[in-house]
Short mmCIF file of N, CA and C in Angstrom, two decimals:
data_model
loop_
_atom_site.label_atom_id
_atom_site.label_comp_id
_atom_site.label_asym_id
_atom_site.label_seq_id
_atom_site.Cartn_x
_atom_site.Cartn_y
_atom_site.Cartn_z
N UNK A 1 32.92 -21.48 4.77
CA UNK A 1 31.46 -21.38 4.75
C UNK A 1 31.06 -19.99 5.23
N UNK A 2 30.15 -19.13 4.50
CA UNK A 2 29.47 -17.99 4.66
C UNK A 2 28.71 -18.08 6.13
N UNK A 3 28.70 -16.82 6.44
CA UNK A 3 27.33 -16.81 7.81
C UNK A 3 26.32 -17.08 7.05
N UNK A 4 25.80 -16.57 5.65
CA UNK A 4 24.54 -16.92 4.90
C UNK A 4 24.29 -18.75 4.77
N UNK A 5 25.36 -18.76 4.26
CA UNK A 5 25.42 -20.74 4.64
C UNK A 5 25.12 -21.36 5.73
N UNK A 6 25.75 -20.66 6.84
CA UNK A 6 26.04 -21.52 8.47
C UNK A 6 24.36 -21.37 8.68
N UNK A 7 23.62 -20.23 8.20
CA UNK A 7 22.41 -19.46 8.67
C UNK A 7 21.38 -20.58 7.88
N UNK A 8 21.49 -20.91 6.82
CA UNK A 8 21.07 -21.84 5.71
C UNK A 8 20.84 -23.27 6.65
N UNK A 9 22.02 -23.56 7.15
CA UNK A 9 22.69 -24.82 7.79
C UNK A 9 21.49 -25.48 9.11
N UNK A 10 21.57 -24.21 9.69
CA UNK A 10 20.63 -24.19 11.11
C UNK A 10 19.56 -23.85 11.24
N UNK A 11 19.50 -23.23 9.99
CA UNK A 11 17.75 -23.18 9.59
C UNK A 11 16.67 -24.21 9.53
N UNK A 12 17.69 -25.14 8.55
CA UNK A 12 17.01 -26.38 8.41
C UNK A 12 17.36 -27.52 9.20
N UNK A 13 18.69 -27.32 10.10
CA UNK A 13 18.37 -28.20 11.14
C UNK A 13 17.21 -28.05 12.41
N UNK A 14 17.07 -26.70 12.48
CA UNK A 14 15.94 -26.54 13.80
C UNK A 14 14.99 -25.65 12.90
N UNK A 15 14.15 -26.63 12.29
CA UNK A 15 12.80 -25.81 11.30
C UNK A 15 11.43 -24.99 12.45
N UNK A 16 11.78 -25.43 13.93
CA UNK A 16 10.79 -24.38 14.52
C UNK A 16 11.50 -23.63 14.71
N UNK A 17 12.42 -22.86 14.46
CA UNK A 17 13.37 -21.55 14.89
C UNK A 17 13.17 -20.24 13.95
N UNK A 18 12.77 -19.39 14.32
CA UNK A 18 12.29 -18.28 13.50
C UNK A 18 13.27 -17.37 13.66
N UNK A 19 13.37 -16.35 12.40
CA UNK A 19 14.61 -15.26 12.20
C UNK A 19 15.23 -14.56 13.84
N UNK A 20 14.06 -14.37 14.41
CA UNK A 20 14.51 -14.08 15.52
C UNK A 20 15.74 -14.32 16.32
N UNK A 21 15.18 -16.18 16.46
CA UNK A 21 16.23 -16.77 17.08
C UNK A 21 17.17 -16.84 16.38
N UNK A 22 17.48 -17.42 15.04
CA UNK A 22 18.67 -17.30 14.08
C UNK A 22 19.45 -16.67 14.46
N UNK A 23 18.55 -15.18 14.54
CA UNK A 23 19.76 -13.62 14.70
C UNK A 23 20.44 -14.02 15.76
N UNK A 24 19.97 -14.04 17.04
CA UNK A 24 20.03 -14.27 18.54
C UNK A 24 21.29 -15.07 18.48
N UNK A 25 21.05 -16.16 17.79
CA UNK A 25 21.87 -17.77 17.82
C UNK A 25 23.50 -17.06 17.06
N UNK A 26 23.48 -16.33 15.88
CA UNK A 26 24.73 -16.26 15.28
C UNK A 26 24.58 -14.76 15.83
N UNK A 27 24.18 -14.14 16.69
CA UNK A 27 24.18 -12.56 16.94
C UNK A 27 24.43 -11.67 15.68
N UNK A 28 23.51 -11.46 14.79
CA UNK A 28 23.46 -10.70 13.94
C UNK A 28 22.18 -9.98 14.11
N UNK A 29 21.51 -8.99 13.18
CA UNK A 29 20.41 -8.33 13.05
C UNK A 29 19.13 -9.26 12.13
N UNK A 30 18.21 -9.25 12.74
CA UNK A 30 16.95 -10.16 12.04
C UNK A 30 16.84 -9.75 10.65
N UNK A 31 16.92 -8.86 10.31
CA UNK A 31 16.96 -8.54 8.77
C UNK A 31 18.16 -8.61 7.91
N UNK A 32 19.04 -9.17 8.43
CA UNK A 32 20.45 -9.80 7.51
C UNK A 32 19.81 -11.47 7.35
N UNK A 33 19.09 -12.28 8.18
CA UNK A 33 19.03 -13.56 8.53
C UNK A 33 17.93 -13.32 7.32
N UNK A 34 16.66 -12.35 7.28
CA UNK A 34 15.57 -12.63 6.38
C UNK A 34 16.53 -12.57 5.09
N UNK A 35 17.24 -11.71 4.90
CA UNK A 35 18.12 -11.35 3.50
C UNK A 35 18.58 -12.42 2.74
N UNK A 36 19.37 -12.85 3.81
CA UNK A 36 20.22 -14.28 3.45
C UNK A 36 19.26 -15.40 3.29
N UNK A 37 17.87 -15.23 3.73
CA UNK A 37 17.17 -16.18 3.33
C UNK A 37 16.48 -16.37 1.89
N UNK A 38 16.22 -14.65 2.00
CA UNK A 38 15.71 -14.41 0.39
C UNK A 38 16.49 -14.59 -0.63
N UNK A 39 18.06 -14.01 -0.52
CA UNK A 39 19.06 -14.81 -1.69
C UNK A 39 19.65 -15.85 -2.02
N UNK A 40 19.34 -16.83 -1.12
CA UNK A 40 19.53 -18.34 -0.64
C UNK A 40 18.64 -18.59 -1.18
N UNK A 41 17.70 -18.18 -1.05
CA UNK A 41 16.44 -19.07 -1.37
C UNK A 41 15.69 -20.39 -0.47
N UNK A 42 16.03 -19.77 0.55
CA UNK A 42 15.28 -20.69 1.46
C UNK A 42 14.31 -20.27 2.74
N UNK A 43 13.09 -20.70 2.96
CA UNK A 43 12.40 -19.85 4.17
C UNK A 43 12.76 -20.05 5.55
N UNK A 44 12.74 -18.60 5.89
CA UNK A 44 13.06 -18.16 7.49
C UNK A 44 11.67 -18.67 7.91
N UNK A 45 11.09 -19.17 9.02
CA UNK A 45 9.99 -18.59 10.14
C UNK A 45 10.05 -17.37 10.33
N UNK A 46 8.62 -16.83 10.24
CA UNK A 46 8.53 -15.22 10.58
C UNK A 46 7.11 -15.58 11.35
N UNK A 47 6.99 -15.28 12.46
CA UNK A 47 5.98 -14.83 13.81
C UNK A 47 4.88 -14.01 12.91
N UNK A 48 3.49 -15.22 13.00
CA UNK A 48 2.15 -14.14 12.04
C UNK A 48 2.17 -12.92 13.38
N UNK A 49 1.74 -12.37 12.52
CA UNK A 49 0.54 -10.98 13.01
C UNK A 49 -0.61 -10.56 13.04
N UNK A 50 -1.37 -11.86 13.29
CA UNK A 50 -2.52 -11.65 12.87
C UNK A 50 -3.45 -11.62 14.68
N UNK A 51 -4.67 -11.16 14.27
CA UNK A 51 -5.90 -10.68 15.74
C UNK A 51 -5.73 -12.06 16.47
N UNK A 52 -6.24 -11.93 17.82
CA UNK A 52 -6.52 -12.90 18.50
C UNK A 52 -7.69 -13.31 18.25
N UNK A 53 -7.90 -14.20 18.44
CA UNK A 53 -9.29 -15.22 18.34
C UNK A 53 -10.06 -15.18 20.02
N UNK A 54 -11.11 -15.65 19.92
CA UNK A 54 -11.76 -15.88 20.99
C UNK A 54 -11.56 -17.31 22.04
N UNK A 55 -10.70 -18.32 20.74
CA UNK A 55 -10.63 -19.64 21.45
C UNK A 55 -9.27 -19.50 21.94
N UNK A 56 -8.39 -18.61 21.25
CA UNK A 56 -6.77 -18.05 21.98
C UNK A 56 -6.61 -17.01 22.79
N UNK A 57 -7.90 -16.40 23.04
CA UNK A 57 -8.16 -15.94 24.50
C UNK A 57 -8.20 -16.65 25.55
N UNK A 58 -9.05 -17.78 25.68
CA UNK A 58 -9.07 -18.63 26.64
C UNK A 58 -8.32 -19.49 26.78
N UNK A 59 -7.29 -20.04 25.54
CA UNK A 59 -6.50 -20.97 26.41
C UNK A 59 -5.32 -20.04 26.84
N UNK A 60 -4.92 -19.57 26.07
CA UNK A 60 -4.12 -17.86 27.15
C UNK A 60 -4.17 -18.16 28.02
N UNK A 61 -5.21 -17.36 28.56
CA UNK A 61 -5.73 -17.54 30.34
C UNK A 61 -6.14 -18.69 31.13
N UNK A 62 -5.80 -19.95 30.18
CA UNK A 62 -6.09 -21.45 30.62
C UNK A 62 -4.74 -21.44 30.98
N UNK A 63 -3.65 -21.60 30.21
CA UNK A 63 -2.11 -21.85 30.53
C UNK A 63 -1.31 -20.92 31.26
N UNK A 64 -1.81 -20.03 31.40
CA UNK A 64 -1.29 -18.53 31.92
C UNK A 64 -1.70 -19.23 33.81
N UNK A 65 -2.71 -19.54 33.70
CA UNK A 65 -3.05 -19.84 35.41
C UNK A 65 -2.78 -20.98 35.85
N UNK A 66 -2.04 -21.89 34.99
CA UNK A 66 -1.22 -23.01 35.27
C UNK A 66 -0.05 -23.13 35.60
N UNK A 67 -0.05 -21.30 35.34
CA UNK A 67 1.97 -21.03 35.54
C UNK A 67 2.48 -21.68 34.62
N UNK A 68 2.30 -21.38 32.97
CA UNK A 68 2.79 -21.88 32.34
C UNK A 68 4.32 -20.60 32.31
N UNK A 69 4.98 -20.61 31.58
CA UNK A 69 6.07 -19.75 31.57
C UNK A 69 5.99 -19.12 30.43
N UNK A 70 5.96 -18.01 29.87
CA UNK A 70 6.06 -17.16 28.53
C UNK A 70 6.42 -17.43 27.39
N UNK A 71 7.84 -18.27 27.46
CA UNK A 71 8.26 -18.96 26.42
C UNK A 71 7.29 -20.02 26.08
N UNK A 72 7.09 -20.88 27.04
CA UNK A 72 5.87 -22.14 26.67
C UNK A 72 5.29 -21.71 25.80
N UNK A 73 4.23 -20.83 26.75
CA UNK A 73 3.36 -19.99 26.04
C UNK A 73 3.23 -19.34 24.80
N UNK A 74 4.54 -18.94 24.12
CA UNK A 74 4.88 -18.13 23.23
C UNK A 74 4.77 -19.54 22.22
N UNK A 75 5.60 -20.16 22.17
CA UNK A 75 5.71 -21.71 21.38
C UNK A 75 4.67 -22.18 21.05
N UNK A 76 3.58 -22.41 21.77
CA UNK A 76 2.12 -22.83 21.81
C UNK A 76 1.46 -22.37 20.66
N UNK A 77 1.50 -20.75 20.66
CA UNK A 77 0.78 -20.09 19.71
C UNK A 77 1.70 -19.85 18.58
N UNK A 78 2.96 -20.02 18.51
CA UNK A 78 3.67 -19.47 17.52
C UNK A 78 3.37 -17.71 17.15
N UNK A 79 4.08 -17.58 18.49
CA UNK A 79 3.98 -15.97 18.54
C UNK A 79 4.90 -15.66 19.66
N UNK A 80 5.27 -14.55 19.41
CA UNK A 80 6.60 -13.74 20.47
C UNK A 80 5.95 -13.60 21.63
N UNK A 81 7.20 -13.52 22.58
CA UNK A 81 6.41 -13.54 24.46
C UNK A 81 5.94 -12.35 24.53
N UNK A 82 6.27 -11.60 24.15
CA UNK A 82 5.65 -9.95 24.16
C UNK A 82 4.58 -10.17 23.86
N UNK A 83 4.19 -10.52 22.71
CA UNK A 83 3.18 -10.16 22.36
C UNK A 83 2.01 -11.79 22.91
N UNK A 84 2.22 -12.59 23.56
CA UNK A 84 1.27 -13.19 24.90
C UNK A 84 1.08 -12.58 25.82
N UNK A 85 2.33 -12.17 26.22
CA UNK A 85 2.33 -11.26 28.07
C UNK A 85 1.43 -9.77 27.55
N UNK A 86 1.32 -9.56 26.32
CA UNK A 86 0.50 -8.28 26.57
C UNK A 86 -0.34 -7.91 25.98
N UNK A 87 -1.01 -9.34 25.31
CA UNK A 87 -2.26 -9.94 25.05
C UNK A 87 -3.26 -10.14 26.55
N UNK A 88 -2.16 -10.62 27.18
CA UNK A 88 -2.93 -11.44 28.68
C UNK A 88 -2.97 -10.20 29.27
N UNK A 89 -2.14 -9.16 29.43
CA UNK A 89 -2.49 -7.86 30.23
C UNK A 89 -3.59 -7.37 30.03
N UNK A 90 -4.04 -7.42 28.28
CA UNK A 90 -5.17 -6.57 27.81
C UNK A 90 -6.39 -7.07 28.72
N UNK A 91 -5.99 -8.85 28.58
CA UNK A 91 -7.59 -9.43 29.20
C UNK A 91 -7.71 -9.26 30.72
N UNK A 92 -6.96 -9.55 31.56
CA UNK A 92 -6.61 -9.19 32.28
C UNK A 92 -7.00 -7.92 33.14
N UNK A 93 -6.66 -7.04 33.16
CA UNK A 93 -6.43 -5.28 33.00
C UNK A 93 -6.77 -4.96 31.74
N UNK A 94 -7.82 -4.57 31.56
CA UNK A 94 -8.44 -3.72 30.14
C UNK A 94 -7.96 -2.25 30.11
N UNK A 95 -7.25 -1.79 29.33
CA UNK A 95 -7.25 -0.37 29.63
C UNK A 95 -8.63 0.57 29.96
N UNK A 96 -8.22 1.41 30.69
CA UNK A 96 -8.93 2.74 31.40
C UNK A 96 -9.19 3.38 30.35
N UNK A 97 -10.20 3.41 30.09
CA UNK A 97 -10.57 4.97 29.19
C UNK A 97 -11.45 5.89 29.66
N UNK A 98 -9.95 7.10 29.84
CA UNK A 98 -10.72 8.12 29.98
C UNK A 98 -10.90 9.26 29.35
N UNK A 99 -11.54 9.01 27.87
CA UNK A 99 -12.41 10.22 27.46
C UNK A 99 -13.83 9.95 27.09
N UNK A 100 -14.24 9.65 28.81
CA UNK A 100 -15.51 9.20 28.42
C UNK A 100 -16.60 10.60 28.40
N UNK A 101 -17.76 10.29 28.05
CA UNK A 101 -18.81 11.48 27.71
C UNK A 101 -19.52 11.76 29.04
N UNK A 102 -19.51 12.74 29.34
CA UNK A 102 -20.55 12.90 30.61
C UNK A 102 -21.60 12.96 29.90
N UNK A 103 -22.83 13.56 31.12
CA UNK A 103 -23.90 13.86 30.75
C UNK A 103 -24.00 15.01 30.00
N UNK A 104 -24.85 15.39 29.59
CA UNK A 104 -25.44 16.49 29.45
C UNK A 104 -25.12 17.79 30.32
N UNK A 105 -24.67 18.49 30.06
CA UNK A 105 -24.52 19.68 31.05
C UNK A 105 -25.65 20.73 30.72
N UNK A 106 -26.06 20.64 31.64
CA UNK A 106 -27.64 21.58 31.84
C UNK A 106 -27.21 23.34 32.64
N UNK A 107 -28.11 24.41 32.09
CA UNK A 107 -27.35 25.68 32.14
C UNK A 107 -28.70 26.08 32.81
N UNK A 108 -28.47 27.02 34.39
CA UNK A 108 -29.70 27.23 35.25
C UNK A 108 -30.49 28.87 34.14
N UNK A 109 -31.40 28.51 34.30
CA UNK A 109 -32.84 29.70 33.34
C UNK A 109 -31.96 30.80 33.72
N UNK A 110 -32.13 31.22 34.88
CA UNK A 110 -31.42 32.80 34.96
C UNK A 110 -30.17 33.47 34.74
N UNK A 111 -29.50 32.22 34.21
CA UNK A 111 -28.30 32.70 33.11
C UNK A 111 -28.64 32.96 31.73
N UNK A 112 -29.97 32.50 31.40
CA UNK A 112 -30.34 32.63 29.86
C UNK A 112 -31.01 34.14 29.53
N UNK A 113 -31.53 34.07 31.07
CA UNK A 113 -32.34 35.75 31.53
C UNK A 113 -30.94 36.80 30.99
N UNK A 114 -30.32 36.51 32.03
CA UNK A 114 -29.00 37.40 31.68
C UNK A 114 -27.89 37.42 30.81
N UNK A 115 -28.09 36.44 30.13
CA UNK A 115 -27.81 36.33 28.69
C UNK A 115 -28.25 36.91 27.73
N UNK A 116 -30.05 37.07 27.46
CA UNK A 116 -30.44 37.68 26.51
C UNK A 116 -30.35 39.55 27.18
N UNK A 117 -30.47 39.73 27.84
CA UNK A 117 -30.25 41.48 28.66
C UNK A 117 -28.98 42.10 27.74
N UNK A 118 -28.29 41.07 28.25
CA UNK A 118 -26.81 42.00 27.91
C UNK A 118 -27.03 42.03 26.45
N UNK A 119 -27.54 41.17 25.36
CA UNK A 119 -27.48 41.24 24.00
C UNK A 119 -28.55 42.19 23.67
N UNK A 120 -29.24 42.64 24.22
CA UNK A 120 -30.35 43.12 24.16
C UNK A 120 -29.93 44.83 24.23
N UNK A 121 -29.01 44.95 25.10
CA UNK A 121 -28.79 46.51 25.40
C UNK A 121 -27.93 46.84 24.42
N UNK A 122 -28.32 48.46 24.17
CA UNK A 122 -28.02 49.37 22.91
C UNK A 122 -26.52 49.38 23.01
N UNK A 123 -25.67 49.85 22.36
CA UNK A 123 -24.34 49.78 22.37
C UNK A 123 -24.11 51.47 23.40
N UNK A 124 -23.05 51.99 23.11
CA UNK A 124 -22.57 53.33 23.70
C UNK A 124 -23.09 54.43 22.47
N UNK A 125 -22.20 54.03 21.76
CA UNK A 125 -22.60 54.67 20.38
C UNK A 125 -21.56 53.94 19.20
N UNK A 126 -21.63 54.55 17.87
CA UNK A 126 -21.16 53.83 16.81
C UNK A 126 -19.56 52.98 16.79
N UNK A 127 -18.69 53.98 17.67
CA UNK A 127 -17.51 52.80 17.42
C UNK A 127 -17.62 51.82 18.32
N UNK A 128 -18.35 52.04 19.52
CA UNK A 128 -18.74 50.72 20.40
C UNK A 128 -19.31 49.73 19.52
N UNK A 129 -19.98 49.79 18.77
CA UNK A 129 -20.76 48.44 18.06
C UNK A 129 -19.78 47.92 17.04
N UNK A 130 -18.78 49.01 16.29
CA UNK A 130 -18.00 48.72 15.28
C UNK A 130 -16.59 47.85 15.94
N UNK A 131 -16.07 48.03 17.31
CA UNK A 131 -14.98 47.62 18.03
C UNK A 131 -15.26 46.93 18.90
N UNK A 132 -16.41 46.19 19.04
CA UNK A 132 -17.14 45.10 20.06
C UNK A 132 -17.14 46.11 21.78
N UNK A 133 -16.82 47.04 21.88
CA UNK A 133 -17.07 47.46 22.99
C UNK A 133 -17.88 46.76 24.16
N UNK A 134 -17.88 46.58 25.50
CA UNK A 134 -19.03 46.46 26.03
C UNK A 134 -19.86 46.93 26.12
N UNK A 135 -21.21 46.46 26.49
CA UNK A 135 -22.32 47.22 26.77
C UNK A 135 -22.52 48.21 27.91
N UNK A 136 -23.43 49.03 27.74
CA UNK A 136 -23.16 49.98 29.38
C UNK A 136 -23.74 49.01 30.70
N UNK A 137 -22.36 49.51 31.67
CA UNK A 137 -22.93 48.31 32.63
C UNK A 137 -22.60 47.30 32.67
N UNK A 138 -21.44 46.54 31.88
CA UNK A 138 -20.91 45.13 31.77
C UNK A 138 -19.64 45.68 31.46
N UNK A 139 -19.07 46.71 31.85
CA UNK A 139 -17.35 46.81 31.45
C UNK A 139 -17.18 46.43 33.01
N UNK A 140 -15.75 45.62 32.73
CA UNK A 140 -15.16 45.28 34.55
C UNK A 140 -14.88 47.17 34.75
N UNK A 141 -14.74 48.03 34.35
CA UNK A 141 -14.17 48.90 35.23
C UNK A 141 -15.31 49.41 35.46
N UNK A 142 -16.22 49.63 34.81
CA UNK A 142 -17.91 49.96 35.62
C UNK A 142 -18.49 49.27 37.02
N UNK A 143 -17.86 47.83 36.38
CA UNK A 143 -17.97 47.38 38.05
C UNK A 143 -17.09 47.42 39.14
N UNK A 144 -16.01 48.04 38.93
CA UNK A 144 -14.94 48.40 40.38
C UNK A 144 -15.64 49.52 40.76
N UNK A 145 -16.44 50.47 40.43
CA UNK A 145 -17.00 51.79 40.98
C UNK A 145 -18.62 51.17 42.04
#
């Protein structure tokens, strides 16, 4: 008898057992167990993927505070313990987000004063305006003197 057979065999003796466990059970890789199912022709259990609901939020956190155990838990919903235990984290502990928006950052008038000055003053002469030069009076080495 093939592992695809033996896999066939125990499939349909334990019909809540999903590829997962299969693999686990004959220690192979979950995607040899789906394989052998597809050329067999017979269905594996495969764990949906689908959103949580609002009514599998709460019993989550109904059985979760009963000390139910993960596996329970996992069985219940027909879904992997991972993905209960970190469903219940989300509700739980919401992630932190931090790129939140501050306010408004407000800029004091007499920076706007001295903002328009400096744009305002004449250049040196022509290659200053052509080479962004500073203005007279705003080079740092004008101000070390």
């Amino acid at each position: 008898m093939s592992l695809a057979d033996e896999i066939k065999q125990m499939s349909a003796d334990n019909p809540e057992w999903d590829a997962g466990k299969l693999a686990e059970h004959f220690k192979c890789r979950r995607e040899y167990v789906r394989t052998a199912a597809k050329r067999l022709g017979f269905k594996v259990k495969v764990f949906r993927c689908s959103s949580w609901s609002a009514e599998e939020d709460a019993k989550l956190l109904l059985l979760r505070e009963q000390k139910m155990r993960w596996g329970d838990i996992a069985h219940e919903f027909d879904r992997p313990r991972s993905s209960c235990a970190g469903r219940y984290a989300d509700l739980t502990d919401p992630p932190v987000c931090t790129n939140l928006v501050a306010d408004r950052t407000t800029v004091p008038a007499d920076r706007f004063v001295d903002r328009d000055r400096r744009i305002n003053c004449a250049p040196r002469d022509l290659t200053a305006s052509m080479f962004g030069d500073p203005k007279p009076g705003f080079s740092a080495l004008e101000r070390r003197a």
